[in-house]
PDB file of C-alpha atoms in Angstrom:
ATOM      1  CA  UNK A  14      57.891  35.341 -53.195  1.00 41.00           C
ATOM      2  CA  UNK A  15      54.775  32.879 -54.152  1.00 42.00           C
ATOM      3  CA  UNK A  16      51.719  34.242 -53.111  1.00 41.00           C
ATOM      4  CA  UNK A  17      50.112  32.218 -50.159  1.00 42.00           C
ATOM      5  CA  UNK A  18      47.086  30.467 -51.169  1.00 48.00           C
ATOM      6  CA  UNK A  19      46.033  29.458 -47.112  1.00 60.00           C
ATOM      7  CA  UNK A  20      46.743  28.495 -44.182  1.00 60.00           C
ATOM      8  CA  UNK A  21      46.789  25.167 -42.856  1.00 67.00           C
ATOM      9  CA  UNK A  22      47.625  25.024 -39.313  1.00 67.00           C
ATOM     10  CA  UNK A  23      43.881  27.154 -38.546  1.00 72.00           C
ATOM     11  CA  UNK A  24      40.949  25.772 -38.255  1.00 68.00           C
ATOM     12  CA  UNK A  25      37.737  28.138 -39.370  1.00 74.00           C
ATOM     13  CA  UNK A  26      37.564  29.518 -36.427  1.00 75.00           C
ATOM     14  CA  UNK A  27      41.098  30.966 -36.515  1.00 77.00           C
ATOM     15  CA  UNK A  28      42.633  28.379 -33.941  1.00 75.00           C
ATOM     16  CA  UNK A  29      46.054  26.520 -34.423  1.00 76.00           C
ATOM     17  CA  UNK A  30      45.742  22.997 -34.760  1.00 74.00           C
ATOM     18  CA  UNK A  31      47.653  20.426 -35.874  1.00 70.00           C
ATOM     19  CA  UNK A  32      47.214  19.517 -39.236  1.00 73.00           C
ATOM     20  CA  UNK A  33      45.622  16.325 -40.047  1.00 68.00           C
ATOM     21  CA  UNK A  34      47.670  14.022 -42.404  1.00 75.00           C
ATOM     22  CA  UNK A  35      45.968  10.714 -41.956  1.00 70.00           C
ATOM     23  CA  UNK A  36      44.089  10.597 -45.520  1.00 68.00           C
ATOM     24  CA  UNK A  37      47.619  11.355 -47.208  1.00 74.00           C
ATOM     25  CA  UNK A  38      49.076   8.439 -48.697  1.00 79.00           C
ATOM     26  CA  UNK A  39      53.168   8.085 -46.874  1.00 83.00           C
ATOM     27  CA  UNK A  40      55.898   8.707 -49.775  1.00 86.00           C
ATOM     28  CA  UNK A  41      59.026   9.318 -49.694  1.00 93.00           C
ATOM     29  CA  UNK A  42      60.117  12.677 -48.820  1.00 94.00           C
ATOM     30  CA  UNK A  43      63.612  14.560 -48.238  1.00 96.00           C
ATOM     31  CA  UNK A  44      64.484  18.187 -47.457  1.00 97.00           C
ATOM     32  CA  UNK A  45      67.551  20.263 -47.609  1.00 98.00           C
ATOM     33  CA  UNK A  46      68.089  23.061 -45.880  1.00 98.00           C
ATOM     34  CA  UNK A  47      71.531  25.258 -45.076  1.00 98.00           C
ATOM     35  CA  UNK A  48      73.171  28.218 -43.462  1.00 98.00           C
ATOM     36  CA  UNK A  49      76.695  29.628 -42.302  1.00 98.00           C
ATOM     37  CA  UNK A  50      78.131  31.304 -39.480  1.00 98.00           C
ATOM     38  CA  UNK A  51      80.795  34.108 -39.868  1.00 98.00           C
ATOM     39  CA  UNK A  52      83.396  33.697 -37.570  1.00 98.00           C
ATOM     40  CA  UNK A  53      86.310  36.117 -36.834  1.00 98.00           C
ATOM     41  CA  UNK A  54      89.717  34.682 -37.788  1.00 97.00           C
ATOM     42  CA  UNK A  55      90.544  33.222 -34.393  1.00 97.00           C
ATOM     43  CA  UNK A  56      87.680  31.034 -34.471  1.00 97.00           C
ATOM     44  CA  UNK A  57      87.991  29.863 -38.201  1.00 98.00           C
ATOM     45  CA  UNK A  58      91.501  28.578 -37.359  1.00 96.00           C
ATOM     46  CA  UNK A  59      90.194  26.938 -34.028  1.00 96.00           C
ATOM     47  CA  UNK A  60      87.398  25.245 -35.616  1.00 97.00           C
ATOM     48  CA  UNK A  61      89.975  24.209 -39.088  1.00 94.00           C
ATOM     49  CA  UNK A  62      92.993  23.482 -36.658  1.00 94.00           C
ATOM     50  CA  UNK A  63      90.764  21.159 -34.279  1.00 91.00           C
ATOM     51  CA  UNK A  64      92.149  23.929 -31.058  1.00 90.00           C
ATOM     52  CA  UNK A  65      89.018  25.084 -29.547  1.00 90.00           C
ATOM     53  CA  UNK A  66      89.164  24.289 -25.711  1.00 89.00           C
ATOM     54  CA  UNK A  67      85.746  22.501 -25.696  1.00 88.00           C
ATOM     55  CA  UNK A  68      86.904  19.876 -28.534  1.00 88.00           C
ATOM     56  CA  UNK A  69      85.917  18.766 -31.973  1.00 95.00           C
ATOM     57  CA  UNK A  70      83.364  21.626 -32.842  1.00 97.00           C
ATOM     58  CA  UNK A  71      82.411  20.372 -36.084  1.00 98.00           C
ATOM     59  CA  UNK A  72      81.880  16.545 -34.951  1.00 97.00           C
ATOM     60  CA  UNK A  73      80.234  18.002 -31.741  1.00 97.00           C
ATOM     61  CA  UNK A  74      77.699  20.041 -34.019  1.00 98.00           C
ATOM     62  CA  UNK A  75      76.514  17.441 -36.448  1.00 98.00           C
ATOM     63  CA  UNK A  76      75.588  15.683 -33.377  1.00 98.00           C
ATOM     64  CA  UNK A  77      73.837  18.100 -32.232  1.00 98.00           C
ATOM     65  CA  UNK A  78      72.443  18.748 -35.809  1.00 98.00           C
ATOM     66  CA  UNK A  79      70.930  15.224 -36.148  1.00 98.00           C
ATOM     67  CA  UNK A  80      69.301  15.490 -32.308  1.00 98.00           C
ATOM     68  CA  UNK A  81      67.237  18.517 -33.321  1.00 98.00           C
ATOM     69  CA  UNK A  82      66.482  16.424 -36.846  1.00 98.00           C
ATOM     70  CA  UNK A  83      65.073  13.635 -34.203  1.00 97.00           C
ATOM     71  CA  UNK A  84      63.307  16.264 -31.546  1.00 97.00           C
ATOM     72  CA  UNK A  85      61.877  18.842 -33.917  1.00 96.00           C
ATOM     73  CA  UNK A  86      58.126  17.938 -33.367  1.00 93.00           C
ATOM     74  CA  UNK A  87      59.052  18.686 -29.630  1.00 95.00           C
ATOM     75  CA  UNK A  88      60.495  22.483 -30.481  1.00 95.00           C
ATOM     76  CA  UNK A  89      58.109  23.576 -32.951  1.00 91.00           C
ATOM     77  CA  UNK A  90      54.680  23.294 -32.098  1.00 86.00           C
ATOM     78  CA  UNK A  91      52.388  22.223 -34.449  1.00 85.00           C
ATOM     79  CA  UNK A  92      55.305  19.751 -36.073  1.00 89.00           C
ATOM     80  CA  UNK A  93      54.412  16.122 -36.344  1.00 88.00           C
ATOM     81  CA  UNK A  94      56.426  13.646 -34.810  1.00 90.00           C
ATOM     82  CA  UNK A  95      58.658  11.691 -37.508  1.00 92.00           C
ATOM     83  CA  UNK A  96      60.057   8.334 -37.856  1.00 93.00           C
ATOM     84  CA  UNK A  97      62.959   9.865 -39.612  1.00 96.00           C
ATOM     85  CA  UNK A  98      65.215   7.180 -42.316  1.00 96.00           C
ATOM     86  CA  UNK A  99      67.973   9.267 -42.081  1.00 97.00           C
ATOM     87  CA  UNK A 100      69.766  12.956 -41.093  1.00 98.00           C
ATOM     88  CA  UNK A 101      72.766  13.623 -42.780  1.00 98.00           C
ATOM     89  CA  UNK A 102      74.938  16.875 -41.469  1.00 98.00           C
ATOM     90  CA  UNK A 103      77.676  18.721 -43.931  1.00 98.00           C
ATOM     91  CA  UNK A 104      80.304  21.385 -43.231  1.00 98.00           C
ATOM     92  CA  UNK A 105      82.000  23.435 -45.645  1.00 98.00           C
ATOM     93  CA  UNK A 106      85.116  25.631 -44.013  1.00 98.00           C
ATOM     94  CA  UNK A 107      84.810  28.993 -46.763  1.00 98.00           C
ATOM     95  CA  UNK A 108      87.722  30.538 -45.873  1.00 97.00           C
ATOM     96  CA  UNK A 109      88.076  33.840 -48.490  1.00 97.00           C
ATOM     97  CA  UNK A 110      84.690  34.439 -46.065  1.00 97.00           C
ATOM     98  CA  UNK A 111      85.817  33.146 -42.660  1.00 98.00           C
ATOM     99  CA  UNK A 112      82.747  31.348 -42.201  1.00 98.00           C
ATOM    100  CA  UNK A 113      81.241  27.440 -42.037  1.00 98.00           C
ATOM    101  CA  UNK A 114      78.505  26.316 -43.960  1.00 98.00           C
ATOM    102  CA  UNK A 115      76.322  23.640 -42.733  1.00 98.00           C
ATOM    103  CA  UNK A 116      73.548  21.447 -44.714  1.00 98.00           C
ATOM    104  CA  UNK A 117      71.379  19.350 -43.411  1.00 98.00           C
ATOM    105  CA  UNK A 118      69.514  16.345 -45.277  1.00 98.00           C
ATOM    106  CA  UNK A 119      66.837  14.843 -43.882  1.00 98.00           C
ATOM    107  CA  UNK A 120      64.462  12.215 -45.758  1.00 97.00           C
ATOM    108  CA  UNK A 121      61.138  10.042 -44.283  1.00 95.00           C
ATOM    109  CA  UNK A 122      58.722   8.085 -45.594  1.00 93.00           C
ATOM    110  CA  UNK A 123      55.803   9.392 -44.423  1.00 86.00           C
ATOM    111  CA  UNK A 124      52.607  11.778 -44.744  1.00 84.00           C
ATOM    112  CA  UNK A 125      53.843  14.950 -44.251  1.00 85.00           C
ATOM    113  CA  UNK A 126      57.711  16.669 -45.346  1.00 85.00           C
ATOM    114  CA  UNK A 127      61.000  17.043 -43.316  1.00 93.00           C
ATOM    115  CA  UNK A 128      61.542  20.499 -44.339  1.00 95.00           C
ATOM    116  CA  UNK A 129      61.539  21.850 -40.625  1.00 95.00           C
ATOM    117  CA  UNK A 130      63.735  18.974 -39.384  1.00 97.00           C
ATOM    118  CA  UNK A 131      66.315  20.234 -42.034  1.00 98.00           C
ATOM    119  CA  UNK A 132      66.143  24.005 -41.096  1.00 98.00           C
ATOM    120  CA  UNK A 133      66.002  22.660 -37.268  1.00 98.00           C
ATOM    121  CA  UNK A 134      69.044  20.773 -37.876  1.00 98.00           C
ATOM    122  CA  UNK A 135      70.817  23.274 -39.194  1.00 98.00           C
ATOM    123  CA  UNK A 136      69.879  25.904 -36.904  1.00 98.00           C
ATOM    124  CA  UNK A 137      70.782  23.769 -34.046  1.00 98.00           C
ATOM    125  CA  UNK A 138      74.542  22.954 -35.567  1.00 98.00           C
ATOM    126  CA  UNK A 139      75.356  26.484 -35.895  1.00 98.00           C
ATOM    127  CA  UNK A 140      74.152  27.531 -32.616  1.00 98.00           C
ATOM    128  CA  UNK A 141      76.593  24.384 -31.100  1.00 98.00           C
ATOM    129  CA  UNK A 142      79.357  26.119 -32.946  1.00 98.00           C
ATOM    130  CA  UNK A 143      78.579  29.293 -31.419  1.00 98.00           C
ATOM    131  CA  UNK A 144      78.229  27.558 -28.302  1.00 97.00           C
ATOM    132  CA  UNK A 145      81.843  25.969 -28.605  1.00 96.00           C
ATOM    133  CA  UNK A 146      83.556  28.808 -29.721  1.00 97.00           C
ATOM    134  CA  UNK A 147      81.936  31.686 -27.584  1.00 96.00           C
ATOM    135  CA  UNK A 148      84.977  32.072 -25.478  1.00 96.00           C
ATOM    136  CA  UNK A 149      87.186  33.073 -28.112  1.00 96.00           C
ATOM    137  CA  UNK A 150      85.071  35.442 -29.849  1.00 96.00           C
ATOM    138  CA  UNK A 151      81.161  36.375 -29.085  1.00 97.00           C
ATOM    139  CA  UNK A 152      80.910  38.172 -32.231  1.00 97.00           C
ATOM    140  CA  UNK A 153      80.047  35.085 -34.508  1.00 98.00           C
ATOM    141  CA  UNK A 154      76.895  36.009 -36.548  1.00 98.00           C
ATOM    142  CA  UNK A 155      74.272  33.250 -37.812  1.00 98.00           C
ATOM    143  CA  UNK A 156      73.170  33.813 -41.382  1.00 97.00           C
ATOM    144  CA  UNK A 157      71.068  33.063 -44.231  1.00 97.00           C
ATOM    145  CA  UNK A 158      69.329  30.078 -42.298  1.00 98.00           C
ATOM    146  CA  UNK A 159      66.656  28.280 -45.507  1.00 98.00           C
ATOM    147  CA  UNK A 160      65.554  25.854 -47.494  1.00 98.00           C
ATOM    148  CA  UNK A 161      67.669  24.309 -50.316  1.00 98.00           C
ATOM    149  CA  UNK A 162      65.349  22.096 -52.107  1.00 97.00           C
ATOM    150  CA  UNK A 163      62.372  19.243 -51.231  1.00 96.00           C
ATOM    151  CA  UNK A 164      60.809  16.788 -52.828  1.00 94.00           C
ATOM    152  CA  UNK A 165      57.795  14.788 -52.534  1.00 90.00           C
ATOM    153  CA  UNK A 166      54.345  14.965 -51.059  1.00 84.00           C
ATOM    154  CA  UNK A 167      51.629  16.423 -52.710  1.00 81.00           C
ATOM    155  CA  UNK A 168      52.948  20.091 -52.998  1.00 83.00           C
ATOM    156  CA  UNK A 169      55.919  18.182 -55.560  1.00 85.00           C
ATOM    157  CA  UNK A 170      59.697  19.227 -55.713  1.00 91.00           C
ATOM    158  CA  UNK A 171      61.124  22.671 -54.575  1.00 93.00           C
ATOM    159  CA  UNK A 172      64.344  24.053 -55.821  1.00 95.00           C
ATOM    160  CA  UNK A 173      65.600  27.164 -54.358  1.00 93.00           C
TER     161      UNK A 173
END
């Protein structure tokens, strides 16, 4: 781990504010961010096979994926509000692990980064296929939940 050089969401008096981007200059700016969900076998051929009761689980959460892109600034506190260009939701059915993977690209022009709209969006999509699939199995297990890669903005390009 990088060592933290400060915070930004304090003021000097150790209060949470809201960060103040208006002397940034707007660039372009995308995030990627992932995760998976281990399901038991049951599920995995549910979701694959299109059988859950509730319906199409992966179309279902991408929707769901791109809402929390669109509402993050209203979950996460200090967040700015963002006139997101475009949220882009991916599934990947591993099946030696019996578990999805979901991705999440989100990009802006603007003064501040996407990166929590990404790990929102992602976060959000597995919990919908939790959601959908609870009633055959409860013992689904959200992992690994992070940040692929970003680039621009003043703090430059991130590759994990």
């Amino acid at each position: 781990m990088e060592k933290q050089t400060g915070f930004t969401h304090f003021d000097e008096k150790g209060q949470a504010v809201m960060v103040d981007v208006s002397g940034k200059q707007e660039t372009s700016r995308t995030a990627t961010a992932s995760g998976r969900i281990a399901v038991s076998h049951a599920v995995y051929e549910a979701i694959e096979q299109g059988t859950a009761k509730k319906g199409d689980v992966l179309g279902v959460a991408r929707i769901a994926g791109i809402m929390a892109a669109k509402a993050t600034s209203s979950v996460i506190p200090l967040c700015h509000p963002l006139p997101i260009s475009t949220c882009r939701i991916e599934f990947r059915m591993l099946p030696a692990e019996s578990a999805v993977e979901a991705q999440a690209t989100v990009k802006v022009t603007g003064q501040t980064g996407v990166e929590m709209e990404a790990l929102h969006a992602v976060s959000v999509a597995l919990l919908t296929i939790y959601d959908m699939c609870k009633a055959i199995d409860k013992r689904m297990e959200i992992q690994s939940i992070h940040l692929d890669r970003k680039s621009g903005g003043k703090s430059g390009d991130f590759v994990r």
